[in-house]
Coordinates of N, CA, C and O in Angstrom, one line a residue:
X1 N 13.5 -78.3 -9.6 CA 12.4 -78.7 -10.5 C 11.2 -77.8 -10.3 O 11.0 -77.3 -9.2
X2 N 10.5 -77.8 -11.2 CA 9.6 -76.6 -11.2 C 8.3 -77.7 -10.6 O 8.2 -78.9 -10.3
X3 N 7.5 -76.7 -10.6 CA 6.1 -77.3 -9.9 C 4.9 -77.4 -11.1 O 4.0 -78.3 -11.0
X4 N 5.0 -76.6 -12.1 CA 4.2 -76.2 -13.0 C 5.0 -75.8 -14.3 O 5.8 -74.9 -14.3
X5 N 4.9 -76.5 -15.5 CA 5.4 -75.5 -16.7 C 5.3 -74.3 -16.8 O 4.7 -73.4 -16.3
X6 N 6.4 -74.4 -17.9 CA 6.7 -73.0 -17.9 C 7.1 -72.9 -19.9 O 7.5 -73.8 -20.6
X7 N 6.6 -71.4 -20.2 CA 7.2 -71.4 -21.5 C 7.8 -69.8 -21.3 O 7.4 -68.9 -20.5
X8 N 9.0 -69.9 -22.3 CA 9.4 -68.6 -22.5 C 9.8 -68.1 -23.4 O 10.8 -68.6 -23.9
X9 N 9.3 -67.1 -23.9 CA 8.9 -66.5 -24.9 C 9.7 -65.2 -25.4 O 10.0 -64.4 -24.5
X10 N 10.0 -64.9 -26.5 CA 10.7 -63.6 -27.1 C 11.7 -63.6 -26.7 O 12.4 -62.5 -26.5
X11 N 12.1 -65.0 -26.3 CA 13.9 -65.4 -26.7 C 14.9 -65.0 -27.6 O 14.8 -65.6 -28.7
X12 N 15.9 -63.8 -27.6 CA 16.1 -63.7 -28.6 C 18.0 -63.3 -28.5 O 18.7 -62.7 -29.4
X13 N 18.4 -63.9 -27.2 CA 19.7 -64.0 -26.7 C 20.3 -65.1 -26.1 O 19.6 -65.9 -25.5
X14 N 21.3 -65.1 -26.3 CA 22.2 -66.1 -25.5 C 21.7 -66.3 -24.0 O 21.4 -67.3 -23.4
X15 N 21.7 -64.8 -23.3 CA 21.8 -64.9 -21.7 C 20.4 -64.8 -21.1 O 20.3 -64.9 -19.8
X16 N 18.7 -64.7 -22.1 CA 17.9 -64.9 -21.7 C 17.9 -66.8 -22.0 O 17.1 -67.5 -21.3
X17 N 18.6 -67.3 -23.0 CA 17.9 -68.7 -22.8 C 18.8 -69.7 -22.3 O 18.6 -70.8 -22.6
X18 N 20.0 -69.1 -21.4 CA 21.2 -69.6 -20.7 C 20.0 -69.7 -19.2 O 19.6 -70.6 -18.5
X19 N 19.8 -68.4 -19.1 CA 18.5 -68.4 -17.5 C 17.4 -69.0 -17.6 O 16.9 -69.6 -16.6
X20 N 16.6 -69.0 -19.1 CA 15.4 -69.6 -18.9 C 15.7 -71.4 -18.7 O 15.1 -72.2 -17.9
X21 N 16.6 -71.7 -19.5 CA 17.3 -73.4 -19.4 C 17.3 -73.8 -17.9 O 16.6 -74.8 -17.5
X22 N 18.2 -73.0 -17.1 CA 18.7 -73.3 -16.1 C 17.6 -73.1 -14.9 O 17.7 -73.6 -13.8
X23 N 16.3 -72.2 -15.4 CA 15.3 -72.5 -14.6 C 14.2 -73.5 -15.1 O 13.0 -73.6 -14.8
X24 N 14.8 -74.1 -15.8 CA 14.1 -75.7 -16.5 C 12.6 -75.4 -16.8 O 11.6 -75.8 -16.2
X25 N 12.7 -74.5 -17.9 CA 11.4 -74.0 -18.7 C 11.0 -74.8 -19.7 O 11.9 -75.2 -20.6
X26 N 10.0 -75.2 -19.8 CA 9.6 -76.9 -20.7 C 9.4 -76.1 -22.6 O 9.4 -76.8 -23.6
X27 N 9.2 -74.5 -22.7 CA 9.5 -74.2 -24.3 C 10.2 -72.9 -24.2 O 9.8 -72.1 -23.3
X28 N 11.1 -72.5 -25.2 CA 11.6 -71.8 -25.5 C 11.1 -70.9 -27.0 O 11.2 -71.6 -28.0
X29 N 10.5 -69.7 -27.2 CA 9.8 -69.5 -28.2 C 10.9 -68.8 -28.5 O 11.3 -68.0 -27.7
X30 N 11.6 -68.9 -29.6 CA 12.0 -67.5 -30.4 C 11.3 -66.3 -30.8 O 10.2 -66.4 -31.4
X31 N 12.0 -64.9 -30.5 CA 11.1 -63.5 -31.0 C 11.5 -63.5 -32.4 O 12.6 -63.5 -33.0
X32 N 9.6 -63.5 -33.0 CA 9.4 -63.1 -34.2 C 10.6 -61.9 -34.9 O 10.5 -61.5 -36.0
X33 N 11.5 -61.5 -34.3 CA 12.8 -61.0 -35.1 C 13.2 -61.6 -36.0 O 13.2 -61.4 -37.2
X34 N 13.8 -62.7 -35.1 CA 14.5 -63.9 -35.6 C 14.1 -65.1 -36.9 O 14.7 -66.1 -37.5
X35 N 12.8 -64.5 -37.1 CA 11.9 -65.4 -37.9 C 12.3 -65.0 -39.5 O 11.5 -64.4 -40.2
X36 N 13.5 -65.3 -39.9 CA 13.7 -65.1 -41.5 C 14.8 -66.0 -41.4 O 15.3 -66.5 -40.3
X37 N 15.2 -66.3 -42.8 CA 16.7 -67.4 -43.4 C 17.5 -66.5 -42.5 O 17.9 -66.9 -41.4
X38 N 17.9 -65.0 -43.0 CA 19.2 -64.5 -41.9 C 19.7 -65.1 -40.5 O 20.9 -65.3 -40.2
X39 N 18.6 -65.3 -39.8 CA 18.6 -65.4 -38.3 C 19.0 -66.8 -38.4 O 19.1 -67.3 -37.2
X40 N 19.4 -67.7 -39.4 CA 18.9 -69.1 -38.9 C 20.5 -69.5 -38.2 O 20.5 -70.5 -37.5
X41 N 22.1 -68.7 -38.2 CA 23.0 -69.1 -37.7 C 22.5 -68.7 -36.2 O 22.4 -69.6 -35.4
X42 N 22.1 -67.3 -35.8 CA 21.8 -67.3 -34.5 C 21.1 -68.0 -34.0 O 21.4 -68.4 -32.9
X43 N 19.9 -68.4 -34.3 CA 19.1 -69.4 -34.1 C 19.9 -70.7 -33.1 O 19.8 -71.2 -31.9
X44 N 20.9 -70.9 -34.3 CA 21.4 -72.4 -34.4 C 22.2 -72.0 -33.2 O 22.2 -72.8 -32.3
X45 N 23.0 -70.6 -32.8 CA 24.0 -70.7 -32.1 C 23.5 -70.8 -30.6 O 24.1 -71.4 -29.7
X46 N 22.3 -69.9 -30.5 CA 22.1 -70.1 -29.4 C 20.9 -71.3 -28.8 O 20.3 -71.3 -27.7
X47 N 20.8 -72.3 -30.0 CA 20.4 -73.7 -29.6 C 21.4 -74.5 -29.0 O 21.2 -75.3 -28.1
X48 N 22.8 -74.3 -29.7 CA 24.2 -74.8 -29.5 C 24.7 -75.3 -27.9 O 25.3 -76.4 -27.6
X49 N 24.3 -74.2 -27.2 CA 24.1 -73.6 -25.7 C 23.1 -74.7 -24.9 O 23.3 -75.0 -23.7
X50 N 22.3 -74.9 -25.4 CA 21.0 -75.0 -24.6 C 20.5 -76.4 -24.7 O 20.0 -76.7 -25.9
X51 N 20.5 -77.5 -23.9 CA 19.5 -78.7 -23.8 C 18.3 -78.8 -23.2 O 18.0 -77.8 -22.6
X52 N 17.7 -79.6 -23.3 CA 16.8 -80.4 -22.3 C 15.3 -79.2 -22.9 O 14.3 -79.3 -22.1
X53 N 15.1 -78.4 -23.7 CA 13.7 -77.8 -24.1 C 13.2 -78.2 -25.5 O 13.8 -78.9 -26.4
X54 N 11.7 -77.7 -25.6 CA 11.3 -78.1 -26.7 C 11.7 -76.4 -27.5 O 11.7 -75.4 -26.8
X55 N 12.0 -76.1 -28.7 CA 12.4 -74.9 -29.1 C 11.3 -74.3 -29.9 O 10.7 -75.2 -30.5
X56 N 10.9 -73.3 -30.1 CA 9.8 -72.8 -31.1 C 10.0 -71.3 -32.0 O 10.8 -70.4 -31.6
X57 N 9.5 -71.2 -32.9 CA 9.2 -70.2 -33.4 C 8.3 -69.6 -33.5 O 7.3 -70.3 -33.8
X58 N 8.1 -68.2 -33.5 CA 6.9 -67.4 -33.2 C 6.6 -67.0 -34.8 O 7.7 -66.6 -35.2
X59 N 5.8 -66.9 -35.6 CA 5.4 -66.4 -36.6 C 3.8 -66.7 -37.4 O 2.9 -66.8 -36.6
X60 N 3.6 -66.7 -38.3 CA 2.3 -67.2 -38.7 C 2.0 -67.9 -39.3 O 1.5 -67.2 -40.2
X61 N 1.9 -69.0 -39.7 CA 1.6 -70.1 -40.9 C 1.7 -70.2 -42.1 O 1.5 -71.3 -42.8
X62 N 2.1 -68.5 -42.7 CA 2.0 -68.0 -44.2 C 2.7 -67.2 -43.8 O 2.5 -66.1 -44.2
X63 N 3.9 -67.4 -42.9 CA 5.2 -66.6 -43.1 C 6.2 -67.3 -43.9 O 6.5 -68.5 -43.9
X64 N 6.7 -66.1 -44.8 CA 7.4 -66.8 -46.1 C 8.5 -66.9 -45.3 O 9.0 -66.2 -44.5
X65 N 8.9 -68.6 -45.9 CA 9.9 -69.5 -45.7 C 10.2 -70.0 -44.4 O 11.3 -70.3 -44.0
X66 N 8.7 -70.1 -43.6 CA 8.5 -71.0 -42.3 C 9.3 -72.2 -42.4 O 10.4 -72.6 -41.9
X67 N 8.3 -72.7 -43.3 CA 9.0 -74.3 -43.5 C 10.8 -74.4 -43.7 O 11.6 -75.0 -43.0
X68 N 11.0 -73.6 -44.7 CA 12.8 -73.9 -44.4 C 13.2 -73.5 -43.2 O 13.7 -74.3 -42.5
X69 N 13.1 -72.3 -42.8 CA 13.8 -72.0 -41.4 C 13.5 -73.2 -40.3 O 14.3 -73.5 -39.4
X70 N 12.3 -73.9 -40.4 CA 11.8 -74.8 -39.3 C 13.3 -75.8 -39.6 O 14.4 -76.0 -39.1
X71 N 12.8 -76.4 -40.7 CA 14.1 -77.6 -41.3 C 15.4 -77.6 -41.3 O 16.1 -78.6 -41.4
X72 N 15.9 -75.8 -41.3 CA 17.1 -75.4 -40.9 C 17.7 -75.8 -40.1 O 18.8 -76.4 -40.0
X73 N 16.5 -75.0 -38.7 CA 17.0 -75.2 -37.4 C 17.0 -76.5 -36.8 O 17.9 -76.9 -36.1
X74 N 16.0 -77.2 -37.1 CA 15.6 -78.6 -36.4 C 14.5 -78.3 -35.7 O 13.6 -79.1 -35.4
X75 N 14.6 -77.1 -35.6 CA 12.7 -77.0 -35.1 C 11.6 -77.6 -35.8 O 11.5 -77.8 -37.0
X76 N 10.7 -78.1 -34.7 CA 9.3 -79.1 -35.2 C 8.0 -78.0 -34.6 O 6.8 -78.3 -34.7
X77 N 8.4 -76.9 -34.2 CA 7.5 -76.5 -33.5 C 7.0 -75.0 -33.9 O 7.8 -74.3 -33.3
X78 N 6.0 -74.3 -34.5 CA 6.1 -72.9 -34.6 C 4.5 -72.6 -33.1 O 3.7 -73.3 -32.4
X79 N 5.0 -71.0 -33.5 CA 3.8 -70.2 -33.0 C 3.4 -69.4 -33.4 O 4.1 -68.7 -34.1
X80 N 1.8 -69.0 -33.3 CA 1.4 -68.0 -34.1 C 1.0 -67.0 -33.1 O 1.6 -67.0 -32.1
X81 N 0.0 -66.1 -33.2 CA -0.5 -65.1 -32.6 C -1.6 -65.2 -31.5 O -2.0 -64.5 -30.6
X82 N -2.1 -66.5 -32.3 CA -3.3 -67.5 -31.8 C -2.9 -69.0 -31.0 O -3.7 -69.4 -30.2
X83 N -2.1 -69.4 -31.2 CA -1.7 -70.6 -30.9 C -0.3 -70.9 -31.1 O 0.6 -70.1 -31.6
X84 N 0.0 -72.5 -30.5 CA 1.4 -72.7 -30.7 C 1.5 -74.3 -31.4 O 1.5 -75.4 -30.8
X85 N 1.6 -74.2 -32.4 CA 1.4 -75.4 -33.4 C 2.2 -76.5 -33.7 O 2.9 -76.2 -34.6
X86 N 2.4 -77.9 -33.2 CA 3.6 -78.7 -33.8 C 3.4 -79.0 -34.9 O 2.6 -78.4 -35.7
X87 N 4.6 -80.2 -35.2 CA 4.4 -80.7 -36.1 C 3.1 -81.0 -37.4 O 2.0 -81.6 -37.1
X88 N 3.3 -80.4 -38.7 CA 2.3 -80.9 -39.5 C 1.2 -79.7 -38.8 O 0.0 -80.0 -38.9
X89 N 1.3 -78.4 -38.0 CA 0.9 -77.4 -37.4 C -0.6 -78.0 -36.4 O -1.7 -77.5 -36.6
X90 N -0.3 -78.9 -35.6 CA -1.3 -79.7 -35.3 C -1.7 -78.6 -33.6 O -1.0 -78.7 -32.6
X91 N -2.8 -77.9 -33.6 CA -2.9 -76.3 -32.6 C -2.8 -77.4 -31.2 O -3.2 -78.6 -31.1
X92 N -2.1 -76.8 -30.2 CA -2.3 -77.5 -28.6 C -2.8 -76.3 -27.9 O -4.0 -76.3 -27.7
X93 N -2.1 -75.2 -27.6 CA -2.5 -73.7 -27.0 C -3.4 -72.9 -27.9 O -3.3 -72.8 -29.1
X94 N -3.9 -72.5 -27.3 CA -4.5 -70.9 -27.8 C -5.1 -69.9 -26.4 O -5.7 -70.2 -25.4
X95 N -4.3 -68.3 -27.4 CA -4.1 -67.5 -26.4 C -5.4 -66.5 -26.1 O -5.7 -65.7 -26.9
X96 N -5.9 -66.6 -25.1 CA -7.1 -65.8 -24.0 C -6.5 -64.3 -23.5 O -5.5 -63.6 -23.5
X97 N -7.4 -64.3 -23.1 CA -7.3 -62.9 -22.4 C -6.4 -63.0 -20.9 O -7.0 -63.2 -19.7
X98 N -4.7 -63.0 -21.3 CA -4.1 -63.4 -20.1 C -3.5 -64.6 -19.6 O -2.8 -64.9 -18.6
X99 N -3.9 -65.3 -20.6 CA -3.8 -66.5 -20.2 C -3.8 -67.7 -21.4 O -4.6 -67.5 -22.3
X100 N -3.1 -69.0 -21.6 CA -2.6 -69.7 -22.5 C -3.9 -70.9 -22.4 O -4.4 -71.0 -21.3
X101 N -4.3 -71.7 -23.3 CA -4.7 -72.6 -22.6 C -4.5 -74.2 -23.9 O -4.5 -74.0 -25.1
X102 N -4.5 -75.2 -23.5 CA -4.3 -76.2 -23.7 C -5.2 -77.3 -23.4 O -6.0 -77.2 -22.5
X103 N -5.2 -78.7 -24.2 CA -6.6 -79.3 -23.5 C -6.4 -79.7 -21.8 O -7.4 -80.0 -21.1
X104 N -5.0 -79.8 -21.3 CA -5.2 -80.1 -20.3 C -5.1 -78.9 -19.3 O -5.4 -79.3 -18.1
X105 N -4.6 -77.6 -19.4 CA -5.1 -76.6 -18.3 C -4.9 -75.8 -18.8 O -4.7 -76.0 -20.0
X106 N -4.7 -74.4 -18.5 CA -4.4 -73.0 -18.4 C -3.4 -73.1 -18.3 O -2.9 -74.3 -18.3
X107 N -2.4 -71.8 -18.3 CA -1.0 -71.5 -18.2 C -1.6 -69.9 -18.2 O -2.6 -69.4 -18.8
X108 N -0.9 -69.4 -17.4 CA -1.1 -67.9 -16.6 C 0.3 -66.7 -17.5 O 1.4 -66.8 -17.1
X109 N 0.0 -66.0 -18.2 CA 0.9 -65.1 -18.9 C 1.2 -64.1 -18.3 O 0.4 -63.2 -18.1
X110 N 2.5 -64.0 -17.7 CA 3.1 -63.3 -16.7 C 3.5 -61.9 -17.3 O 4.3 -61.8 -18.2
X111 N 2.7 -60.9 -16.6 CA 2.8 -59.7 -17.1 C 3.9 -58.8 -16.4 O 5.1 -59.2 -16.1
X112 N 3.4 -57.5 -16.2 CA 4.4 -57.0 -14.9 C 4.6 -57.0 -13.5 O 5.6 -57.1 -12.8
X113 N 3.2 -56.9 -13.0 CA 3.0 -57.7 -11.7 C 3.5 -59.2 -11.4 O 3.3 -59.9 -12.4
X114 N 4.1 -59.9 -10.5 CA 4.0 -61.1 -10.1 C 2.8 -61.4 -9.7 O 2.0 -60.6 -9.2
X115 N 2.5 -63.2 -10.0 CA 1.6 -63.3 -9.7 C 1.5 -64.1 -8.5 O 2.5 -64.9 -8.3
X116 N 0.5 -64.0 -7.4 CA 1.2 -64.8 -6.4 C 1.2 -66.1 -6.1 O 1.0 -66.6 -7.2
X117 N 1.5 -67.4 -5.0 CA 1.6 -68.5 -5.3 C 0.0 -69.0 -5.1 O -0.1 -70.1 -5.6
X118 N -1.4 -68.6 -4.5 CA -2.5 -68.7 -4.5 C -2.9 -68.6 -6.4 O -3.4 -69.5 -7.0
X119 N -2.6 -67.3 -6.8 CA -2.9 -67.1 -8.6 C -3.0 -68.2 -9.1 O -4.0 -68.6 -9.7
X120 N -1.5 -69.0 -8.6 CA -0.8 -69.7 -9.7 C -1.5 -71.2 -9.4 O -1.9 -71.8 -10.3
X121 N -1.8 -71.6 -8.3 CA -2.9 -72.8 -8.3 C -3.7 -73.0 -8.6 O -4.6 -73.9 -8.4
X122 N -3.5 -71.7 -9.8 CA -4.9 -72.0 -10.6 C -5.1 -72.2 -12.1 O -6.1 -72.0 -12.7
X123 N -3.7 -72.6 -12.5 CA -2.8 -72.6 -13.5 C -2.2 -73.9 -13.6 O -1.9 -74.2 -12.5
X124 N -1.8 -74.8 -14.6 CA -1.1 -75.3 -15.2 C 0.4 -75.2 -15.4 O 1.2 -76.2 -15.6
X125 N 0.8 -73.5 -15.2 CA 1.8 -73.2 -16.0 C 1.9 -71.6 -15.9 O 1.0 -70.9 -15.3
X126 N 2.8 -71.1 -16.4 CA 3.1 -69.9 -16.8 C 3.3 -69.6 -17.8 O 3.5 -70.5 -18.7
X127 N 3.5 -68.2 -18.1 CA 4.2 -67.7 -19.7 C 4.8 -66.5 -19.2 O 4.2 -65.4 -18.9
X128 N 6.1 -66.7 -19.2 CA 6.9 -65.4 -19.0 C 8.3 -65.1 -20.5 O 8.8 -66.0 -21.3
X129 N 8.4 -63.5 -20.4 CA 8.7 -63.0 -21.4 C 10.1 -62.6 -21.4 O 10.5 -62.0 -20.4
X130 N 11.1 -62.9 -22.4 CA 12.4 -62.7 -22.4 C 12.3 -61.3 -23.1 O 11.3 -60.7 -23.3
X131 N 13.9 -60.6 -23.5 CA 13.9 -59.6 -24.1 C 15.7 -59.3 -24.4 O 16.7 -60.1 -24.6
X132 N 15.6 -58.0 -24.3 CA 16.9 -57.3 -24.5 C 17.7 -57.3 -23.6 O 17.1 -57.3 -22.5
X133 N 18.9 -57.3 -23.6 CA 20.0 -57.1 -22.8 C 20.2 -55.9 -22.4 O 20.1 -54.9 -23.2
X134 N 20.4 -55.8 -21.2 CA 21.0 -54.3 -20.5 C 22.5 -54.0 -22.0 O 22.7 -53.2 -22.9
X135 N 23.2 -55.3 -21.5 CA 24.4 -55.2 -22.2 C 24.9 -56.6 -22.6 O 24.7 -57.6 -21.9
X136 N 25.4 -56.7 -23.6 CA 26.1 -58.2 -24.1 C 26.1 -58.8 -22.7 O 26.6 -58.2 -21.8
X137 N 25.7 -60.1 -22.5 CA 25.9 -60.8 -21.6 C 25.3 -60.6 -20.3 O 25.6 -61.4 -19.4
X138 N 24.4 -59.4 -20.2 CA 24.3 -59.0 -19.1 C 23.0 -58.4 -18.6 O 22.6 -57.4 -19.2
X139 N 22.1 -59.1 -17.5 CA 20.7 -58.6 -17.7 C 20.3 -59.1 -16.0 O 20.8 -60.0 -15.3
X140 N 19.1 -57.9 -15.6 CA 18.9 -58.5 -14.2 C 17.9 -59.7 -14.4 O 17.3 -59.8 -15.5
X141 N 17.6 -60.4 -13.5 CA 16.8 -61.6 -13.4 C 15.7 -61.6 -11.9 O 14.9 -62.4 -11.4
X142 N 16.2 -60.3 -11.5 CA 15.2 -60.4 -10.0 C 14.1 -60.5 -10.1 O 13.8 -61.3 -9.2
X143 N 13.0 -60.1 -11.0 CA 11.9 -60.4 -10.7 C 11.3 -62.0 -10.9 O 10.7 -62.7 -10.2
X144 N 11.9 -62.0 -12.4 CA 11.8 -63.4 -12.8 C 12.6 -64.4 -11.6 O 12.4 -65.6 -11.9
X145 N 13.3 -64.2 -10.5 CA 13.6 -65.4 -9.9 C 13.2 -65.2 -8.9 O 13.9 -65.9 -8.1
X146 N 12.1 -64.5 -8.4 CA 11.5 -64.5 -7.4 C 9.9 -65.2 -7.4 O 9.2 -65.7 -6.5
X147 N 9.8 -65.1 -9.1 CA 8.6 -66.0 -9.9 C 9.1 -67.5 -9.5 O 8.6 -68.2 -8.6
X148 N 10.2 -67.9 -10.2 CA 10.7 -69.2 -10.7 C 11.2 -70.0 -9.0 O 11.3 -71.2 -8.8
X149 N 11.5 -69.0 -8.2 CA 11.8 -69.4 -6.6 C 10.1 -69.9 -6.1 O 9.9 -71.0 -5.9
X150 N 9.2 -69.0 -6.1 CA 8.0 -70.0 -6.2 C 7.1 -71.5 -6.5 O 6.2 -72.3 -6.2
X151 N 8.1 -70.9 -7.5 CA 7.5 -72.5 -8.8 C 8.3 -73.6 -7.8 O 7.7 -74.6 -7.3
X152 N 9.7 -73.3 -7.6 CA 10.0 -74.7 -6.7 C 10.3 -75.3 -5.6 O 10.8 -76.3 -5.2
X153 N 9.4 -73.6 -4.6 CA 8.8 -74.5 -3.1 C 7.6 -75.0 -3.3 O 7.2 -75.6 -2.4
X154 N 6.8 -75.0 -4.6 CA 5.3 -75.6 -4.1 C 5.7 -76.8 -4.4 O 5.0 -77.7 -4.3

C-alpha cells in the first residue's frame, strides 16, 4: 500500500496501466491521443484489465464529443490542462509550477529526477508519467519502482 497518492498520467497502454494498477495508483489519466470516438474500444480494452482506480481523460472541456466518449467509456472524470474535473466538471486539482494541488494538499509531478523521500513529505501525493512501449508488451519500470518502493516503506 502506498503511503501517499498517486496519479498516472499519459496512459495509453495495456502494460503501462497493468504497472501503474499493481502499484495501486488512486487515477489513471488517459493520453490526450486517445481522446476521440476511435479510441473508445481501446479505451474500454484496456479498462477490461484494470480494477480498483478512478479512470480519467485528458482533454478540454470544448473537446468535440467529450461528453460521448465520457458515456462510452463509463468515465465520470475528465482533465484539462489546468485541472482535473469530475462529474458535472466540478475542478478538485489545478496544475502549478511542478506540482498538482487540491484543497487538501499538494501532489509533487514527477519529472526526470527522483524525488527523494525528505521531497516527498512535503506532498500529498505524486504525479508520475506513463508512455510508449519499448515494444508490445514490454517496457522498463526501474526508475518508477524505485519511486513507488519509497512510497511503501514510509
Amino acid at each position: 500500500m502506498l503511503s501517499r497518492k498517486a496519479i498516472a498520467y499519459n496512459v495509453n497502454n495495456l502494460t503501462d496501466a497493468r504497472y501503474f494498477a499493481a502499484r495501486m495508483v488512486d487515477y489513471m489519466v488517459f493520453d490526450p491521443a486517445l481522446l476521440n470516438v476511435d479510441a473508445i474500444p481501446i479505451i474500454k480494452e484496456i479498462q477490461g484489465w484494470i480494477d480498483g482506480v478512478t479512470w480519467v481523460l485528458q482533454g478540454e472541456e470544448e473537446t468535440e464529443g467529450l461528453e460521448f466518449i465520457l458515456s462510452e467509456t463509463g468515465i465520470d472524470t475528465g482533465f484539462s490542462a489546468s485541472s482535473i474535473f469530475l462529474q458535472n466538471f466540478e475542478r478538485i486539482f489545478l496544475i502549478g509550477d511542478g506540482e498538482v494541488r487540491s484543497p487538501t494538499g499538494r501532489f509533487l509531478i514527477v519529472q526526470d529526477d527522483l524525488p527523494s523521500s525528505e521531497v516527498l513529505n512535503d506532498y500529498l501525493g505524486l504525479v508520475v508519467r506513463g508512455g510508449h512501449e519499448e515494444k508490445v508488451g514490454y517496457k522498463s519500470f526501474e526508475d518508477l519502482d524505485r519511486l513507488f518502493d519509497i512510497l511503501e516503506k514510509d
